[in-house]
Amino acid sequence: MNLILLFAEDFVAPGRVLLQGRRLRHVLEVHRAAVGDVLVVGLEGGMIGNGRVLLLDGAGLEMAVELGTNPPPPLPVTLVLALPRPKMLKRILITATSMGVKTIYLINSFRVEKSFWKSPLLSTEKLAEPLVLGLEQARDTVLPRVHLRPLFRPFVEDELPAICAGTTALLAHPAGNAPCPRVSPGAVTLAIGPEGGFIPYEAERLQGCGFTAVTLGERILRVEAAVPVLLSRLAPL
Amino acid sequence: MNLILLFAEDFVAPGRVLLQGRRLRHVLEVHRAAVGDVLVVGLEGGMIGNGRVLLLDGAGLEMAVELGTNPPPPLPVTLVLALPRPKMLKRILITATSMGVKTIYLINSFRVEKSFWKSPLLSTEKLAEPLVLGLEQARDTVLPRVHLRPLFRPFVEDELPAICAGTTALLAHPAGNAPCPRVSPGAVTLAIGPEGGFIPYEAERLQGCGFTAVTLGERILRVEAAVPVLLSRLAPL
């Protein structure tokens, strides 16, 4: 937690917050802060700044908050990701959020196990947890929006053309014949398949939407490694 | 498992292997192979090729093996990594191995919890598991060598100068003032600290060995995301 993310409901008075639960425990156990210490904070969707500890005990953390710095710029990449296995999904969401992705579509694919769509992790409340962790890691404040699209074809036909309009649309595909760019081509829509890859029909539909199949070379990476590698390559300097 | 890694002891006759245990289960349950199918195999430390299924049932998988292709080239990066939390270590080893790292030093740092060094994961046998998974993922055959160095100072004073001789030595450090290169500078020794980073004394000792502190920007990444990002940036095209 390199930044404590604050929400509007944490404010007990203007410029003053009271925290309990996970953030309180983290400040007690990891930061080991004391009254007078200054911690990095940020307001969800807003600016970052400092929180000076006014009171800290097992019951709560009270801070005087001053905000004045913009969060880091977002990564201009929209991620279209075949829904990963739930335990992987959480880590991938933390990583993508910490790298600055702001729009994520979790989509279906032939190789996505149907049970993944029933994971309790996909509830709005549970999905927010890794996103908050990612923001806290990267000192960002702007939550990504995660969209669930459990039907491949309607998504690709009805929504995807508008999503990738005006962007460089790239499909990460081990069988792709162009290398993935190493410099940012500007705004990108990046599609990443499941373990085992999109099936040919799916890859063709994506290519029909204007996606170019790109590869990272002969080494096939797990999705949880491919995501940071691809995002890093497509990030502006 | 994009490649089935074979070991000398799997051969029951020249060009013929018999597999049981984890690899047998994977071929039955994930590949769902049948007699006559051809699977990608590779000999540990040697070449890759094909295995034609001769017999397959719950008791064993017998294949006729032909090897003739070299594994992918190694990544010319020696990784010097502050020992991560055990559950993270496993994933990081899979990732680093799948990306082609062949030499890994796990070192101590002030912010490495002492208990991490007592993890059963650090036994030679247990350490091999994620390495094998990484090779199978990336269709590689050459196991990385993992060296445990639980004392920071003797490692840095007695061993590190020879390790980084002739390489570009980079220290991934959020406080670094040079951006991490985006193209391969050739052979690299890459040092990555623990969550929270190397303490100033440690960073200074590494810089004294010739390491340049480089940063990935204002977003601080978890080690498990920083490793693939850094390796990807330093990989030859």
XYZ file of C-alpha atoms in Angstrom:
474
model
C 0.000 0.000 0.000
C 2.024 2.905 -1.346
C -1.015 5.157 -1.102
C -4.058 4.962 1.148
C -7.106 5.285 -1.054
C -9.796 7.432 0.547
C -13.475 7.479 -0.335
C -15.980 10.299 0.154
C -17.603 8.397 3.020
C -14.312 8.314 4.980
C -14.558 12.060 5.646
C -15.919 12.941 9.076
C -15.293 16.660 8.535
C -13.732 18.718 5.738
C -10.089 17.616 5.427
C -10.453 14.966 8.105
C -10.895 11.212 7.646
C -11.506 8.295 9.980
C -10.428 4.849 8.764
C -11.099 1.392 10.158
C -10.841 -2.194 8.956
C -8.246 -3.217 6.361
C -6.617 0.198 5.960
C -6.363 0.725 9.725
C -4.743 -2.689 10.179
C -2.310 -2.051 7.343
C -1.220 1.296 8.793
C -0.788 -0.293 12.238
C 0.957 -3.471 11.120
C 2.885 -2.584 7.976
C 3.442 1.155 8.059
C 3.711 1.017 11.864
C 2.778 4.673 11.854
C 2.455 6.928 14.878
C 0.671 10.182 15.628
C 2.325 12.970 13.650
C 3.487 10.737 10.800
C 2.580 11.788 7.291
C 1.249 9.138 4.894
C 0.542 9.273 1.180
C -3.189 9.357 0.508
C -5.430 9.868 -2.498
C -9.123 10.487 -2.984
C -10.892 7.935 -5.159
C -11.308 9.557 -8.559
C -9.446 12.659 -7.397
C -6.106 14.034 -6.315
C -3.328 12.617 -4.193
C -1.646 14.250 -1.215
C -0.725 13.773 2.421
C -2.511 12.506 5.500
C -1.097 13.563 8.852
C -1.947 11.083 11.594
C -3.997 12.759 14.351
C -5.147 9.696 16.266
C -4.206 6.042 15.823
C -5.248 3.054 17.894
C -6.980 -0.264 17.416
C -10.313 1.532 17.026
C -9.455 3.898 14.226
C -7.049 6.098 12.284
C -7.833 9.774 12.052
C -5.899 11.915 9.611
C -5.814 15.530 8.499
C -5.771 15.323 4.728
C -4.336 17.718 2.168
C -4.706 16.884 -1.503
C -2.956 18.744 -4.285
C -1.291 16.485 -6.836
C -2.797 14.799 -9.859
C -2.642 11.015 -10.029
C -0.343 9.496 -12.681
C -1.714 9.571 -16.224
C -3.756 6.571 -17.304
C -2.358 3.982 -19.690
C -4.082 4.487 -23.055
C -4.860 0.792 -23.377
C -8.292 -0.817 -23.288
C -7.881 -4.427 -22.247
C -10.146 -7.092 -23.756
C -9.328 -10.233 -21.851
C -10.762 -13.726 -22.042
C -11.984 -14.356 -18.501
C -9.115 -15.998 -16.617
C -9.359 -18.597 -13.872
C -10.614 -16.743 -10.762
C -7.426 -16.984 -8.721
C -5.493 -15.611 -11.680
C -8.113 -12.963 -12.412
C -7.481 -11.267 -9.112
C -3.743 -10.965 -9.699
C -4.226 -9.861 -13.295
C -6.646 -7.133 -12.206
C -4.157 -5.884 -9.604
C -1.405 -5.805 -12.226
C -3.473 -4.141 -14.954
C -4.790 -1.560 -12.505
C -1.348 -0.813 -11.112
C -0.079 -0.279 -14.650
C -2.806 2.280 -15.325
C -5.419 0.450 -17.397
C -8.807 2.138 -16.992
C -11.126 0.002 -19.104
C -11.254 -3.778 -18.990
C -13.659 -6.084 -20.810
C -13.731 -9.651 -19.513
C -15.080 -11.708 -22.371
C -15.992 -15.263 -23.136
C -14.029 -17.622 -25.350
C -14.367 -21.290 -26.230
C -11.500 -22.122 -23.853
C -12.932 -20.185 -20.891
C -14.406 -22.752 -18.507
C -18.098 -22.047 -17.983
C -17.648 -22.284 -14.208
C -15.403 -19.212 -14.238
C -18.458 -17.057 -14.987
C -20.075 -18.258 -11.769
C -17.179 -17.199 -9.547
C -18.196 -15.018 -6.592
C -15.167 -12.891 -7.509
C -17.233 -11.433 -10.344
C -19.685 -9.636 -8.069
C -19.322 -5.861 -8.250
C -18.178 -5.719 -4.649
C -15.555 -8.461 -4.962
C -14.281 -7.156 -8.287
C -13.519 -3.821 -6.642
C -11.025 -5.358 -4.189
C -8.161 -6.062 -6.615
C -8.805 -2.741 -8.330
C -8.348 -0.869 -5.053
C -5.195 -2.896 -4.302
C -3.827 -1.994 -7.726
C -4.461 1.715 -7.194
C -2.887 1.617 -3.730
C 0.147 -0.154 -5.184
C 0.690 2.388 -7.973
C -0.354 5.554 -6.130
C -3.271 6.090 -8.439
C -6.840 7.103 -7.586
C -8.935 6.403 -10.678
C -10.678 3.035 -10.563
C -10.806 1.069 -13.807
C -14.206 0.073 -15.139
C -14.580 -3.663 -15.556
C -17.246 -4.921 -17.944
C -18.374 -8.560 -18.019
C -19.313 -9.908 -21.435
C -20.200 -13.594 -21.145
C -21.262 -13.870 -24.808
C -18.450 -13.650 -27.344
C -20.307 -13.046 -30.559
C -22.693 -10.252 -29.536
C -19.770 -8.486 -27.871
C -17.600 -8.690 -30.968
C -20.405 -7.765 -33.346
C -22.253 -5.096 -31.399
C -19.715 -3.453 -29.114
C -16.157 -4.080 -30.179
C -16.147 -1.992 -33.359
C -16.984 1.134 -31.352
C -14.475 0.213 -28.617
C -11.566 -0.074 -31.022
C -12.517 2.825 -33.292
C -9.586 5.230 -33.490
C -7.207 2.907 -31.634
C -4.521 0.471 -32.716
C -6.231 -2.884 -32.184
C -3.812 -5.673 -31.291
C -4.532 -9.328 -30.670
C -1.836 -11.067 -28.641
C -1.600 -14.413 -30.337
C 1.254 -16.893 -30.132
C 0.619 -17.697 -33.789
C 0.682 -14.024 -34.805
C 3.226 -13.211 -37.475
C 4.044 -9.616 -36.500
C 6.116 -8.875 -33.410
C 4.361 -6.869 -30.712
C 5.467 -3.215 -30.933
C 8.011 -2.085 -28.345
C 6.956 1.550 -28.450
C 3.544 3.009 -27.784
C 1.437 3.323 -30.945
C -0.896 5.702 -29.026
C -4.318 4.496 -27.935
C -4.520 0.713 -28.076
C -7.225 -1.904 -27.770
C -5.443 -5.055 -26.666
C -7.122 -8.464 -26.841
C -5.608 -11.360 -24.911
C -6.982 -14.878 -25.108
C -7.340 -17.577 -22.474
C -4.667 -20.133 -21.598
C -4.446 -22.141 -24.821
C -5.400 -19.087 -26.870
C -8.463 -17.979 -28.800
C -9.684 -20.658 -31.179
C -9.243 -19.888 -34.910
C -12.887 -18.766 -35.292
C -12.477 -16.250 -32.479
C -9.141 -14.963 -33.764
C -10.697 -14.527 -37.202
C -13.642 -12.587 -35.807
C -11.267 -10.301 -33.954
C -9.140 -9.830 -37.036
C -12.343 -9.060 -38.909
C -12.853 -6.203 -36.423
C -9.471 -4.777 -37.399
C -7.239 -6.500 -34.851
C -3.683 -7.324 -35.932
C -2.306 -10.552 -34.475
C 1.013 -9.875 -32.759
C 3.361 -12.229 -30.974
C 5.921 -11.950 -28.207
C 8.164 -14.518 -29.876
C 8.478 -18.267 -29.691
C 8.134 -18.416 -25.920
C 4.476 -18.745 -24.947
C 3.767 -16.911 -21.694
C 1.064 -17.528 -19.121
C -1.636 -14.863 -19.258
C -0.541 -13.415 -15.925
C 2.939 -12.787 -17.364
C 1.729 -11.782 -20.830
C -0.459 -8.981 -19.431
C 2.347 -6.969 -17.784
C 4.733 -7.688 -20.672
C 2.264 -6.453 -23.278
C 1.134 -3.434 -21.259
C 4.734 -2.449 -20.640
C 5.583 -2.620 -24.314
C 2.581 -0.514 -25.260
C 3.093 2.104 -22.529
C 4.222 5.599 -23.515
C 7.765 6.353 -22.325
C 2.128 -27.480 -20.615
C 3.079 -26.479 -24.164
C 5.952 -28.981 -24.103
C 6.384 -32.163 -22.113
C 9.797 -32.021 -20.497
C 11.570 -35.382 -20.587
C 14.436 -36.503 -18.384
C 17.062 -39.131 -19.134
C 15.432 -41.494 -16.646
C 12.135 -41.416 -18.595
C 13.703 -43.439 -21.444
C 12.894 -47.147 -21.328
C 14.624 -47.756 -24.670
C 16.362 -45.533 -27.220
C 13.732 -43.120 -28.565
C 11.036 -44.447 -26.266
C 9.778 -42.925 -23.001
C 7.319 -44.017 -20.344
C 5.705 -41.287 -18.241
C 3.594 -41.454 -15.103
C 2.433 -39.069 -12.396
C 1.894 -35.381 -13.114
C 2.762 -35.508 -16.816
C 0.562 -38.543 -17.441
C -2.380 -36.866 -15.694
C -1.878 -33.678 -17.674
C -1.828 -35.519 -20.996
C -4.957 -37.459 -20.023
C -6.925 -34.573 -18.549
C -5.781 -31.462 -20.394
C -4.364 -32.627 -23.713
C -6.914 -35.466 -23.798
C -4.534 -37.226 -26.140
C -5.094 -40.611 -27.769
C -2.852 -43.269 -29.279
C -1.323 -41.907 -32.477
C -1.404 -38.245 -31.385
C 1.811 -36.293 -31.624
C 2.811 -34.087 -28.686
C 5.584 -31.528 -28.338
C 8.384 -32.840 -26.124
C 11.857 -31.728 -25.142
C 14.776 -33.366 -23.402
C 15.965 -31.571 -20.285
C 19.084 -29.670 -21.294
C 18.729 -30.797 -24.895
C 16.621 -30.540 -28.012
C 12.896 -30.374 -28.596
C 10.838 -32.509 -30.941
C 7.811 -34.778 -31.158
C 6.448 -37.613 -29.099
C 4.032 -39.975 -30.830
C 1.680 -41.666 -28.363
C 2.112 -45.449 -28.493
C 0.194 -46.406 -25.368
C -1.907 -44.290 -23.024
C -3.959 -45.343 -20.041
C -4.209 -44.604 -16.345
C -1.016 -46.575 -15.735
C 1.311 -44.779 -18.113
C 2.040 -42.893 -21.300
C 4.475 -44.420 -23.743
C 5.789 -42.321 -26.600
C 8.171 -42.703 -29.528
C 10.335 -39.627 -29.346
C 12.163 -37.768 -32.100
C 14.221 -34.733 -31.167
C 15.725 -32.353 -33.673
C 15.107 -28.691 -32.885
C 17.070 -26.425 -30.611
C 15.231 -24.824 -27.687
C 14.658 -21.047 -27.860
C 17.711 -18.917 -27.082
C 18.211 -17.970 -23.439
C 17.504 -14.443 -22.227
C 20.882 -12.794 -21.560
C 19.771 -11.547 -18.146
C 21.106 -12.695 -14.787
C 18.460 -12.000 -12.176
C 19.511 -10.917 -8.673
C 16.303 -10.881 -6.688
C 15.631 -10.151 -3.039
C 13.936 -13.321 -1.827
C 10.180 -12.828 -2.282
C 7.409 -14.184 -0.088
C 7.216 -17.943 -0.805
C 3.847 -17.925 -2.576
C 5.104 -15.134 -4.812
C 8.479 -16.797 -5.311
C 6.904 -19.737 -7.053
C 5.053 -17.568 -9.563
C 8.077 -15.352 -10.139
C 10.262 -18.395 -10.838
C 7.727 -19.708 -13.354
C 7.624 -16.319 -15.077
C 11.390 -15.758 -15.123
C 11.986 -19.293 -16.395
C 9.340 -19.006 -19.089
C 10.951 -15.773 -20.254
C 14.318 -17.506 -20.627
C 16.336 -16.450 -17.569
C 19.040 -19.046 -16.862
C 20.733 -17.705 -13.740
C 18.914 -16.469 -10.660
C 20.414 -15.334 -7.356
C 17.933 -15.096 -4.500
C 19.527 -12.728 -2.025
C 18.825 -11.260 1.365
C 17.789 -7.682 2.049
C 16.769 -5.804 5.166
C 13.124 -5.988 4.079
C 13.155 -9.750 3.388
C 11.385 -11.428 6.301
C 13.716 -13.890 7.985
C 11.027 -16.579 7.898
C 11.131 -16.600 4.082
C 14.554 -18.274 4.223
C 13.037 -21.181 6.150
C 10.382 -21.921 3.544
C 10.277 -25.566 2.401
C 9.958 -24.151 -1.119
C 13.692 -23.426 -1.015
C 14.721 -27.083 -0.967
C 16.447 -28.143 -4.191
C 13.615 -30.498 -5.007
C 10.820 -27.973 -4.419
C 12.671 -25.194 -6.217
C 12.809 -27.355 -9.339
C 9.008 -27.540 -9.636
C 8.324 -23.964 -10.797
C 11.392 -24.126 -13.042
C 10.023 -27.185 -14.821
C 6.607 -25.511 -15.130
C 8.260 -22.459 -16.655
C 10.142 -24.553 -19.227
C 6.997 -26.503 -20.124
C 5.117 -23.219 -20.550
C 7.713 -21.678 -22.880
C 8.782 -24.801 -24.791
C 12.273 -24.568 -23.418
C 14.485 -27.364 -22.057
C 17.341 -25.679 -20.203
C 16.735 -25.380 -16.465
C 17.843 -22.148 -14.812
C 20.290 -22.375 -11.942
C 18.968 -20.847 -8.751
C 21.495 -19.777 -6.123
C 20.471 -18.940 -2.552
C 22.476 -16.188 -0.896
C 21.092 -15.510 2.573
C 23.845 -13.015 3.466
C 23.728 -9.708 1.599
C 27.144 -8.280 2.259
C 29.367 -11.280 1.486
C 27.378 -11.824 -1.697
C 27.795 -8.240 -2.827
C 31.456 -8.050 -1.854
C 32.727 -11.470 -2.860
C 30.542 -12.657 -5.718
C 28.637 -9.852 -7.362
C 31.591 -8.078 -9.021
C 32.404 -11.227 -11.011
C 28.726 -11.836 -11.820
C 28.228 -8.401 -13.335
C 31.606 -8.129 -15.045
C 31.063 -7.456 -18.747
C 27.318 -6.905 -18.343
C 25.097 -3.849 -18.043
C 24.208 -3.864 -14.345
C 20.798 -2.379 -13.609
C 19.103 -1.885 -10.268
C 15.327 -1.555 -10.545
C 14.586 1.132 -8.020
C 11.457 3.275 -7.781
C 13.718 6.164 -6.727
C 16.063 5.661 -9.694
C 16.477 8.713 -11.876
C 17.130 7.025 -15.223
C 14.309 5.298 -17.098
C 14.741 1.566 -17.636
C 15.956 0.928 -21.206
C 13.339 -0.298 -23.651
C 15.819 -2.058 -25.900
C 18.276 -4.772 -24.980
C 21.667 -3.418 -23.937
C 23.115 -6.916 -24.425
C 24.018 -9.013 -21.393
C 22.388 -7.613 -18.263
C 22.640 -8.219 -14.538
C 19.303 -7.074 -13.128
C 18.814 -6.503 -9.404
C 15.274 -6.243 -8.039
C 14.571 -5.451 -4.401
C 11.881 -6.733 -2.072
C 8.418 -5.200 -1.671
C 9.267 -1.797 -0.176
C 12.591 -1.746 -2.022
C 16.219 -2.109 -1.040
C 17.146 0.171 1.871
C 19.505 3.059 1.001
C 22.578 1.185 2.326
C 21.833 -1.767 0.066
C 21.130 0.397 -2.972
C 24.412 2.215 -2.358
C 26.366 -1.028 -2.119
C 24.854 -2.200 -5.383
C 25.616 1.113 -7.042
C 29.143 0.754 -5.702
C 29.338 -2.512 -7.676
C 28.491 -0.612 -10.845
C 24.715 -0.908 -10.851
C 22.738 1.973 -12.350
C 19.423 2.671 -10.637
C 16.621 2.671 -13.193
C 12.929 3.256 -12.767
C 9.773 2.187 -14.560
C 8.135 5.547 -13.866
C 6.003 6.917 -11.095
C 3.840 3.805 -10.795
C 5.377 1.381 -8.315
C 4.741 -2.219 -9.356
C 4.580 -5.342 -7.248
C 7.653 -7.520 -7.707
C 5.654 -10.156 -9.545
C 4.629 -7.557 -12.148
C 7.990 -5.757 -12.189
C 9.879 -8.951 -13.089
C 8.087 -9.634 -16.405
C 7.994 -5.928 -17.258
C 11.735 -5.505 -16.717
C 12.676 -8.763 -18.436
C 10.528 -7.875 -21.412
C 12.142 -4.468 -21.782
C 15.626 -5.954 -21.618
C 14.913 -8.817 -24.012
C 16.494 -8.778 -27.469
C 13.913 -8.316 -30.216
